[in-house]
JSON list of C-alpha atoms in Angstrom, two decimals:
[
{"chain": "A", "resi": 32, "resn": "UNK", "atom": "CA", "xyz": [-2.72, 29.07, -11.27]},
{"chain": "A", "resi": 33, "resn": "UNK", "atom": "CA", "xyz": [-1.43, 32.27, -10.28]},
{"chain": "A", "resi": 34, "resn": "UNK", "atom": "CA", "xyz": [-1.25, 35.50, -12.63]},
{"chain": "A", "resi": 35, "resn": "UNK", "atom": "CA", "xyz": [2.29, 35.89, -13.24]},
{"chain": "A", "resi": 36, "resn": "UNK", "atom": "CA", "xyz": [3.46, 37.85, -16.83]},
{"chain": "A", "resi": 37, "resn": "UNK", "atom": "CA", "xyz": [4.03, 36.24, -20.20]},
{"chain": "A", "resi": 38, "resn": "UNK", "atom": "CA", "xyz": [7.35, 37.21, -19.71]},
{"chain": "A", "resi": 39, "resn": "UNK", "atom": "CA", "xyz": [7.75, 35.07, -16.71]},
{"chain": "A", "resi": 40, "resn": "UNK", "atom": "CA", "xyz": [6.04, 32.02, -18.25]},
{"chain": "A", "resi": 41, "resn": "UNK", "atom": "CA", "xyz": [8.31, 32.74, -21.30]},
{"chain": "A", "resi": 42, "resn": "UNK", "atom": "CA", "xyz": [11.29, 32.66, -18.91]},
{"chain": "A", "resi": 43, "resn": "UNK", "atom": "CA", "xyz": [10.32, 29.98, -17.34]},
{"chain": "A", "resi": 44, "resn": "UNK", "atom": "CA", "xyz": [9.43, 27.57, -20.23]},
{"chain": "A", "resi": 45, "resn": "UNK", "atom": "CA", "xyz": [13.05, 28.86, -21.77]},
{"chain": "A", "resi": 46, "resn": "UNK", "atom": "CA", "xyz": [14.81, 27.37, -18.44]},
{"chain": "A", "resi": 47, "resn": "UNK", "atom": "CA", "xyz": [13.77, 23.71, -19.85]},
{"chain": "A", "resi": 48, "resn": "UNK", "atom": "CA", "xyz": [16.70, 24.59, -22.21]},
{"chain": "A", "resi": 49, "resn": "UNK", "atom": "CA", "xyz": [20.24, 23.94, -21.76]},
{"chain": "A", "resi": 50, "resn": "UNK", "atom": "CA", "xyz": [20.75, 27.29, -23.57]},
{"chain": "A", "resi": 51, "resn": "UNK", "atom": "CA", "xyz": [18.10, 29.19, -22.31]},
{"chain": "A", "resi": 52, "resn": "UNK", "atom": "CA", "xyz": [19.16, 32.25, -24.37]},
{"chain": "A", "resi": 53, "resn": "UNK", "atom": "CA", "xyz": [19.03, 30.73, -27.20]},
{"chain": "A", "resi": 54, "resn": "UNK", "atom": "CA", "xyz": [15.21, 28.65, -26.34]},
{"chain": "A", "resi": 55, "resn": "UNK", "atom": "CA", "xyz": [13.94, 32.53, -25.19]},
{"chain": "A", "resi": 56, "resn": "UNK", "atom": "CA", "xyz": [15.39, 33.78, -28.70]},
{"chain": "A", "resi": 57, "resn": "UNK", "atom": "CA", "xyz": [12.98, 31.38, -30.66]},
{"chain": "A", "resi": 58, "resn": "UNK", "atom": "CA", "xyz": [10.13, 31.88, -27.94]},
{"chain": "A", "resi": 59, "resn": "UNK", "atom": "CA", "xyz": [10.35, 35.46, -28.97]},
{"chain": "A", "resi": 60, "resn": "UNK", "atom": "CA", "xyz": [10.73, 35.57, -32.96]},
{"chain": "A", "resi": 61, "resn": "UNK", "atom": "CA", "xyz": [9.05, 32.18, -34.03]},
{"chain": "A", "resi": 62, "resn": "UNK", "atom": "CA", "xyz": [6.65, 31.72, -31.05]},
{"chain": "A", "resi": 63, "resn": "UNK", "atom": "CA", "xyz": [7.60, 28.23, -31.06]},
{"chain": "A", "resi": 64, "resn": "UNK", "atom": "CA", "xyz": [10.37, 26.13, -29.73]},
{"chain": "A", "resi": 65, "resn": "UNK", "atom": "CA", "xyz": [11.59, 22.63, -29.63]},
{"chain": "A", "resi": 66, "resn": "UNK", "atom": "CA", "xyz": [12.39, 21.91, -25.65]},
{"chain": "A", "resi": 67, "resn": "UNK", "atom": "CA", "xyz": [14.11, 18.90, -24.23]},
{"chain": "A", "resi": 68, "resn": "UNK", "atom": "CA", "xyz": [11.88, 17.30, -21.30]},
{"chain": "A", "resi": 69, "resn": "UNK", "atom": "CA", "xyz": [13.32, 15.86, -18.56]},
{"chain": "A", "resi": 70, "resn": "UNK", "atom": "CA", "xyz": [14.82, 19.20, -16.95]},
{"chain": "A", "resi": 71, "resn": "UNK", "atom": "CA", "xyz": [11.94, 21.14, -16.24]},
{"chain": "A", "resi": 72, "resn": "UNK", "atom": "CA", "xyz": [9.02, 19.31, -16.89]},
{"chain": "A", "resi": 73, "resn": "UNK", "atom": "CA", "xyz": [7.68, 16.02, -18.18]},
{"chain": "A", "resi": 74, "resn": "UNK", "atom": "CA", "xyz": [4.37, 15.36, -20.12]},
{"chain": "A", "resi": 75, "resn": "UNK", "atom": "CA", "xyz": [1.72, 12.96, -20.92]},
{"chain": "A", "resi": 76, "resn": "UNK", "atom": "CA", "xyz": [0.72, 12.68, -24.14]},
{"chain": "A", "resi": 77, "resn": "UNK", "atom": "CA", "xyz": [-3.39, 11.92, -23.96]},
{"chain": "A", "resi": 78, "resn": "UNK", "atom": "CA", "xyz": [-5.52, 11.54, -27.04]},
{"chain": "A", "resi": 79, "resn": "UNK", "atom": "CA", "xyz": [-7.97, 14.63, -27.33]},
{"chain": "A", "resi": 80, "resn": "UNK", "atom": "CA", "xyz": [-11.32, 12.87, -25.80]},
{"chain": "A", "resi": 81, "resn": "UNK", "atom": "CA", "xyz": [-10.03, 11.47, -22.84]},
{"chain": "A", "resi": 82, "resn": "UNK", "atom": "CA", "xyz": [-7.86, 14.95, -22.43]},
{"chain": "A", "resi": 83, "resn": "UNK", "atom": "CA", "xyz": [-11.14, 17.04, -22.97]},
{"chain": "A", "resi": 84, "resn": "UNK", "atom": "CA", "xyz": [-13.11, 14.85, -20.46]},
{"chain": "A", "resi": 85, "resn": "UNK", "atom": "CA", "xyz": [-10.30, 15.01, -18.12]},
{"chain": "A", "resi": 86, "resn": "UNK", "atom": "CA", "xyz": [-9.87, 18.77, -18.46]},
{"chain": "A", "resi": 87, "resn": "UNK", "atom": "CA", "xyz": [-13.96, 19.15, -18.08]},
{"chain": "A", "resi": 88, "resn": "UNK", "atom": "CA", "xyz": [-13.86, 18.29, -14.40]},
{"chain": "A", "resi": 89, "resn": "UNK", "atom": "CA", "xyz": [-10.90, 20.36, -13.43]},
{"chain": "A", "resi": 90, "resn": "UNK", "atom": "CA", "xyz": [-7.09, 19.84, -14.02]},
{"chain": "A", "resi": 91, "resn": "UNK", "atom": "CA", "xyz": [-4.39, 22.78, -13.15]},
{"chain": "A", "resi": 92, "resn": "UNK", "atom": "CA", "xyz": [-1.28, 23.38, -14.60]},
{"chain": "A", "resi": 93, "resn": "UNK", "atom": "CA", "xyz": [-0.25, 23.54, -18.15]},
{"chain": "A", "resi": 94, "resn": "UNK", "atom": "CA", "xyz": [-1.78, 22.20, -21.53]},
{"chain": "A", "resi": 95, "resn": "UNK", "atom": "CA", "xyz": [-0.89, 22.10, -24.98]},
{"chain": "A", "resi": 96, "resn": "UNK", "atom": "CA", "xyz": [-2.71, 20.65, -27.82]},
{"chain": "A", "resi": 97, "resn": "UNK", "atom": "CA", "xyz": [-2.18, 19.45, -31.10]},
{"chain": "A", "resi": 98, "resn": "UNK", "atom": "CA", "xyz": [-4.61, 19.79, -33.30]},
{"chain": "A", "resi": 99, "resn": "UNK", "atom": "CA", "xyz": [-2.53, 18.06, -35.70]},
{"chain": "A", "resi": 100, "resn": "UNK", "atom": "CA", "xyz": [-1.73, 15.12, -33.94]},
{"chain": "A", "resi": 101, "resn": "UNK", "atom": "CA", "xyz": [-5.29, 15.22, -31.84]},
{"chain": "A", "resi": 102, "resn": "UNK", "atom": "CA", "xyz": [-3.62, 15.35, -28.59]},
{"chain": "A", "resi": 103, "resn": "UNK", "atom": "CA", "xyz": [-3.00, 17.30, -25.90]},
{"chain": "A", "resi": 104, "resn": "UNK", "atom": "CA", "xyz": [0.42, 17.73, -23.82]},
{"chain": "A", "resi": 105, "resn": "UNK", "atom": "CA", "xyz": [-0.08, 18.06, -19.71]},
{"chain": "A", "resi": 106, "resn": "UNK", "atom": "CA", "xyz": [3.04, 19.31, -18.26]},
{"chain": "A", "resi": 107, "resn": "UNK", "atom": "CA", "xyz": [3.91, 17.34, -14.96]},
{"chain": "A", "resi": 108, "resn": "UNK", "atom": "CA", "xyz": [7.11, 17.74, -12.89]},
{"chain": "A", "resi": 109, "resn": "UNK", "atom": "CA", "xyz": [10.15, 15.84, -14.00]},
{"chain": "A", "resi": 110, "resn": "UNK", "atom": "CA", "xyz": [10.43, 12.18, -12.87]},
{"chain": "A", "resi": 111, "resn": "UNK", "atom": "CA", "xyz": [6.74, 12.34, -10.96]},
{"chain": "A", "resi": 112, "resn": "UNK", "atom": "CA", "xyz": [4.99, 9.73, -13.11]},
{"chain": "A", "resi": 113, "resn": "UNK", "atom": "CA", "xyz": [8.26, 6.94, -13.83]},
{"chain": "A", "resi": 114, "resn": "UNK", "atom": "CA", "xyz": [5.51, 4.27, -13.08]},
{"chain": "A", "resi": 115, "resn": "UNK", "atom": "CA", "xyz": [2.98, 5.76, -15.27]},
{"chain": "A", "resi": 116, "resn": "UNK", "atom": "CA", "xyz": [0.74, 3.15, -17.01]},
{"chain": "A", "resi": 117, "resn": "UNK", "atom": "CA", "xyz": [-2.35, 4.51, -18.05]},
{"chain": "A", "resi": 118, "resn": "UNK", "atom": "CA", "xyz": [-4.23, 3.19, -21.23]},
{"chain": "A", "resi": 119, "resn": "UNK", "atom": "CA", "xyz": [-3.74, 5.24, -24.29]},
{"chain": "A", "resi": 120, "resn": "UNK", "atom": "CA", "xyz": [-1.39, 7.48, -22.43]},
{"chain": "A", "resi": 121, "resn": "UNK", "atom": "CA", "xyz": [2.41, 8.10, -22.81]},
{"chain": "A", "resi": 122, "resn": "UNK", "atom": "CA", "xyz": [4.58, 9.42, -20.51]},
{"chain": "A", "resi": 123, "resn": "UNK", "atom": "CA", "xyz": [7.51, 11.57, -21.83]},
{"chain": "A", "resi": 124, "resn": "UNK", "atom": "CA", "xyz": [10.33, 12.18, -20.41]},
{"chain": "A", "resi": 125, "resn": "UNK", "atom": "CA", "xyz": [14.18, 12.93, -20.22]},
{"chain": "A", "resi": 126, "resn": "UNK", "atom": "CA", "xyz": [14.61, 11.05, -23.74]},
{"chain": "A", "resi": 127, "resn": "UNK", "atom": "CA", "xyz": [12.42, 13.54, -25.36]},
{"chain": "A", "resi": 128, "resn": "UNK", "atom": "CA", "xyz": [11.56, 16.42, -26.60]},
{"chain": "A", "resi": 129, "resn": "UNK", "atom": "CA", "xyz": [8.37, 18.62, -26.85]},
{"chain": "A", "resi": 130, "resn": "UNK", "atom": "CA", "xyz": [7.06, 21.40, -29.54]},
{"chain": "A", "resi": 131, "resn": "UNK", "atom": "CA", "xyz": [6.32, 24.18, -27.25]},
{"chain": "A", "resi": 132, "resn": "UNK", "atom": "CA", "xyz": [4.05, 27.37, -27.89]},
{"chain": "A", "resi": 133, "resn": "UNK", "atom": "CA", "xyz": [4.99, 30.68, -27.05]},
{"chain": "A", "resi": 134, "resn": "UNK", "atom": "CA", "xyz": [2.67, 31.34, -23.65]},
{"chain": "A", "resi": 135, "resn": "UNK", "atom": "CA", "xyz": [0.59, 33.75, -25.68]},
{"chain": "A", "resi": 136, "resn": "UNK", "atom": "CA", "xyz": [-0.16, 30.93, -28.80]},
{"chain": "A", "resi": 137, "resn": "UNK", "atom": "CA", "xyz": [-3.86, 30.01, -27.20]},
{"chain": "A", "resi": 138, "resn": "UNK", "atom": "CA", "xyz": [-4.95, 29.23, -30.92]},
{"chain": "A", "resi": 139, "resn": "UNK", "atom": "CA", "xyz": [-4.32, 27.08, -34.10]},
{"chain": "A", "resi": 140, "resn": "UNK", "atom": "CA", "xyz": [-3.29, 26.81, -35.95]},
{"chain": "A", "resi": 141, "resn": "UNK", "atom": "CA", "xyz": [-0.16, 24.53, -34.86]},
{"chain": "A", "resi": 142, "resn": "UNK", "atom": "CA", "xyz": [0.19, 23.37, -31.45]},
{"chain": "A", "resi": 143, "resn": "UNK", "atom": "CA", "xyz": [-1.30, 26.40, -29.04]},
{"chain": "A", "resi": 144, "resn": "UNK", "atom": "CA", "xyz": [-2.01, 26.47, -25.20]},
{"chain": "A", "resi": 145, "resn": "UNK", "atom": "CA", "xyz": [-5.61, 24.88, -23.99]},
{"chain": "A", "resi": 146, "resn": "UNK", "atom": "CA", "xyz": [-3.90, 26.44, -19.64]},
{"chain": "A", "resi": 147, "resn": "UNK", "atom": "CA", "xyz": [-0.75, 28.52, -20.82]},
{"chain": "A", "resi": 148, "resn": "UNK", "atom": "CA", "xyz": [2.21, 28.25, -18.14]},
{"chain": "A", "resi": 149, "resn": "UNK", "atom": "CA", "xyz": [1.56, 31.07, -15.43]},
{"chain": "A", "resi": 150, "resn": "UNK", "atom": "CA", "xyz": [5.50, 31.00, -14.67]},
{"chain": "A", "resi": 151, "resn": "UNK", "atom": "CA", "xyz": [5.42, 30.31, -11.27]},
{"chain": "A", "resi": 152, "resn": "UNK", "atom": "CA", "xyz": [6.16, 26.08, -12.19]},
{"chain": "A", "resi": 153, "resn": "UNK", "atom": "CA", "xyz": [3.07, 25.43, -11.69]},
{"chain": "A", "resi": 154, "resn": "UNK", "atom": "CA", "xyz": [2.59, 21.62, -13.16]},
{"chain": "A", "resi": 155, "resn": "UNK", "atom": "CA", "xyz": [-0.22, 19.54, -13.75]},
{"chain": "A", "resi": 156, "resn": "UNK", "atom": "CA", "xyz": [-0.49, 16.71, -11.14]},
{"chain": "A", "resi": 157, "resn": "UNK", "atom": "CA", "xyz": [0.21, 13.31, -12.43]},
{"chain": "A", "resi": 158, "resn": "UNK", "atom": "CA", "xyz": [-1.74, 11.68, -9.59]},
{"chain": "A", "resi": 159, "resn": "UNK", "atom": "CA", "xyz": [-4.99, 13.96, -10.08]},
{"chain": "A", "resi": 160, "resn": "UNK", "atom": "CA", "xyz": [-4.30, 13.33, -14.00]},
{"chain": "A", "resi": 161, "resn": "UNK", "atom": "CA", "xyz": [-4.49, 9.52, -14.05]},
{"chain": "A", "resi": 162, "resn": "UNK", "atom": "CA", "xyz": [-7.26, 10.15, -11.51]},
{"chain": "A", "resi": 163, "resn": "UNK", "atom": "CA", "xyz": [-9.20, 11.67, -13.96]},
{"chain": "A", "resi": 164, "resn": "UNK", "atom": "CA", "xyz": [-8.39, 9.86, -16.87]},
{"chain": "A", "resi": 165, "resn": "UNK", "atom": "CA", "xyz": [-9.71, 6.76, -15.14]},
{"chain": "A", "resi": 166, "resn": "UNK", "atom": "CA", "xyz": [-12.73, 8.59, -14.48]},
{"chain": "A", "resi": 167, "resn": "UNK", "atom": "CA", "xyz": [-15.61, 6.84, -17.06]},
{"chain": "A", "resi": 168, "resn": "UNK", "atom": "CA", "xyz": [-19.10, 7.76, -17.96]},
{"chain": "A", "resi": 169, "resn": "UNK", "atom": "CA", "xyz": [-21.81, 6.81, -16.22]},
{"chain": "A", "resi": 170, "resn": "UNK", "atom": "CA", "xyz": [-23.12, 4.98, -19.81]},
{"chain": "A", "resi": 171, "resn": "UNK", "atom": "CA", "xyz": [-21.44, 2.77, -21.67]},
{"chain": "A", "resi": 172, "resn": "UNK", "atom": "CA", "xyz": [-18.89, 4.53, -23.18]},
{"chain": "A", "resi": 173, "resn": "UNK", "atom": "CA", "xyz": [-19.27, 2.44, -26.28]},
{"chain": "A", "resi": 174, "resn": "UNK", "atom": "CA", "xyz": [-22.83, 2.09, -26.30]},
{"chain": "A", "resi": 175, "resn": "UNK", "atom": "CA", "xyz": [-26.06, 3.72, -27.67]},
{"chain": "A", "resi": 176, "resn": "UNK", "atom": "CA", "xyz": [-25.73, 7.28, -25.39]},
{"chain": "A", "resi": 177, "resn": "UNK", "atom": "CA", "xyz": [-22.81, 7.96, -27.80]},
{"chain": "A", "resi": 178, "resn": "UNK", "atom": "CA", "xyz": [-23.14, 10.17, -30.58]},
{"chain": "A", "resi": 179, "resn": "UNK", "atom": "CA", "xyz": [-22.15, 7.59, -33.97]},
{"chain": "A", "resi": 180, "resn": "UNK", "atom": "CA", "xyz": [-22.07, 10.71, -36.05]},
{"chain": "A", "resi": 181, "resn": "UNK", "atom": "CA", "xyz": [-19.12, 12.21, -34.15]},
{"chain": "A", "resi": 182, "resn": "UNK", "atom": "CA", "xyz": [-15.94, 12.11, -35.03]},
{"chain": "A", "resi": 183, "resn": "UNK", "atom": "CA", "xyz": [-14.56, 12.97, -31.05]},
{"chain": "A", "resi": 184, "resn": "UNK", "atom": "CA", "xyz": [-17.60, 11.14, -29.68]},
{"chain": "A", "resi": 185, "resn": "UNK", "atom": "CA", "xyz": [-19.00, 12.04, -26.41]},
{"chain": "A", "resi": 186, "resn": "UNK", "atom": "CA", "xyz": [-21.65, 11.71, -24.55]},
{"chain": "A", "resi": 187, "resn": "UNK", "atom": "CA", "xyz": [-24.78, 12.31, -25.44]},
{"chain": "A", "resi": 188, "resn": "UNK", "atom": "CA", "xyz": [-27.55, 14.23, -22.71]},
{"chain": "A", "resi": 189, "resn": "UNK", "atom": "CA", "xyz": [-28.27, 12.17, -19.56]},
{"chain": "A", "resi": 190, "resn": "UNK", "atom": "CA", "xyz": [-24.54, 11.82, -18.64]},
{"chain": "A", "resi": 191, "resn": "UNK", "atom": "CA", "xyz": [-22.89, 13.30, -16.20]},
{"chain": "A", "resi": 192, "resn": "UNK", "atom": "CA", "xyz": [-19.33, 13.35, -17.79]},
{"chain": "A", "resi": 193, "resn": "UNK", "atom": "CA", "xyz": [-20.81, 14.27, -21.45]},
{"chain": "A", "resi": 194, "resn": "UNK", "atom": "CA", "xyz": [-22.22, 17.31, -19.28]},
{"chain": "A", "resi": 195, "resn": "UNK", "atom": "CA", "xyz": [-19.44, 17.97, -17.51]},
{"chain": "A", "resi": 196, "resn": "UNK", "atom": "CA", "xyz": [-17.49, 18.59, -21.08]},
{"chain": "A", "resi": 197, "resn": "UNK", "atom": "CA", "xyz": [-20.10, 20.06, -22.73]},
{"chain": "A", "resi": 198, "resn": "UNK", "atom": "CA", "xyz": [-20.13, 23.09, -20.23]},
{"chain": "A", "resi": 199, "resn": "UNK", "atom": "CA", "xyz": [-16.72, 23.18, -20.22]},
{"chain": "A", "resi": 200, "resn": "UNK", "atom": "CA", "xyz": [-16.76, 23.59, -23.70]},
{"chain": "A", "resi": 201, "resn": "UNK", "atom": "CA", "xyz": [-19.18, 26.62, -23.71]},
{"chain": "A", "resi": 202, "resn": "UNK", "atom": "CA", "xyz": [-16.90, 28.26, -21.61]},
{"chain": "A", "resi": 203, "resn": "UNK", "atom": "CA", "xyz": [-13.91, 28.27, -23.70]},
{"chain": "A", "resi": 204, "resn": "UNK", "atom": "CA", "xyz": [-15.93, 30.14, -25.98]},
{"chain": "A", "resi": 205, "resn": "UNK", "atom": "CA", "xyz": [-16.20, 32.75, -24.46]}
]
């Protein structure tokens, strides 16, 4: 993603708006806003494993998450996944609408940015997405290399994918 201002992302997240104005107006004084999809962007709605897995071995574009609902948000362009149908997943589109963080919200609590918007339009790419998603462990996903004790399981050592997210998660730290 390229390094374009918070301004810019704001800008450009407040064009998803009919009344952009008034969408830049809560951006700015709430740092939260309730955006109709369908104009600017879609989303898929993933469950926070899968998501985190996903996001472990690379994904660009924008991603929100929910620590409430344990899910994360991937901003994709508007009518580029119509046929979606991956397991777990939802597709959102023109018939709803999206709680969207300020660009500078990268923490809970509340729904914050995992990949803010750079403001360019940069989107996440459904293709690559259900790509990834599809990806599985190398183990059973199910079976004894999981962790019972966790409450996101994920792999334990030996896997590939469980390494993969693992390292990804050191990172965001720091």
């Amino acid at each position: 993603m390229s390094t374009e201002t918070p301004a810019a992302a704001s800008a450009w997240l407040a064009s998803a708006d009919p009344d952009p104005t008034r969408a830049r107006l809560w951006i700015s004084q709430t740092s939260i806003v309730l955006l109709p999809l369908g104009r600017t962007f879609d989303a898929i709605k993933v469950p926070e494993h899968p998501a985190r897995e996903a996001m472990a071995t690379g994904i660009d574009g924008p991603v929100i998450r929910d620590p409430g609902g344990r899910v994360r948000y991937f901003l994709i362009p508007p009518g580029s996944a119509a046929g979606w149908s991956t397991p777990g997943t939802e597709r959102l589109g023109d018939t709803s609408y999206l709680t969207v963080p300020a660009p500078a919200v990268m923490y809970p609590p509340g729904p914050h940015w995992v990949q803010p918007p750079d403001g360019s339009g940069t989107l996440v790419d459904p293709a690559a997405l259900a790509a990834l998603l599809k990806l599985r462990c190398d183990c059973d996903c199910h079976g004894s290399r999981r962790d019972p004790t966790d409450t996101a399981p994920r792999c334990l050592d030996g896997c590939a994918t469980g390494d993969r997210l693992r390292q990804a998660e050191r990172e965001a730290r720091r």
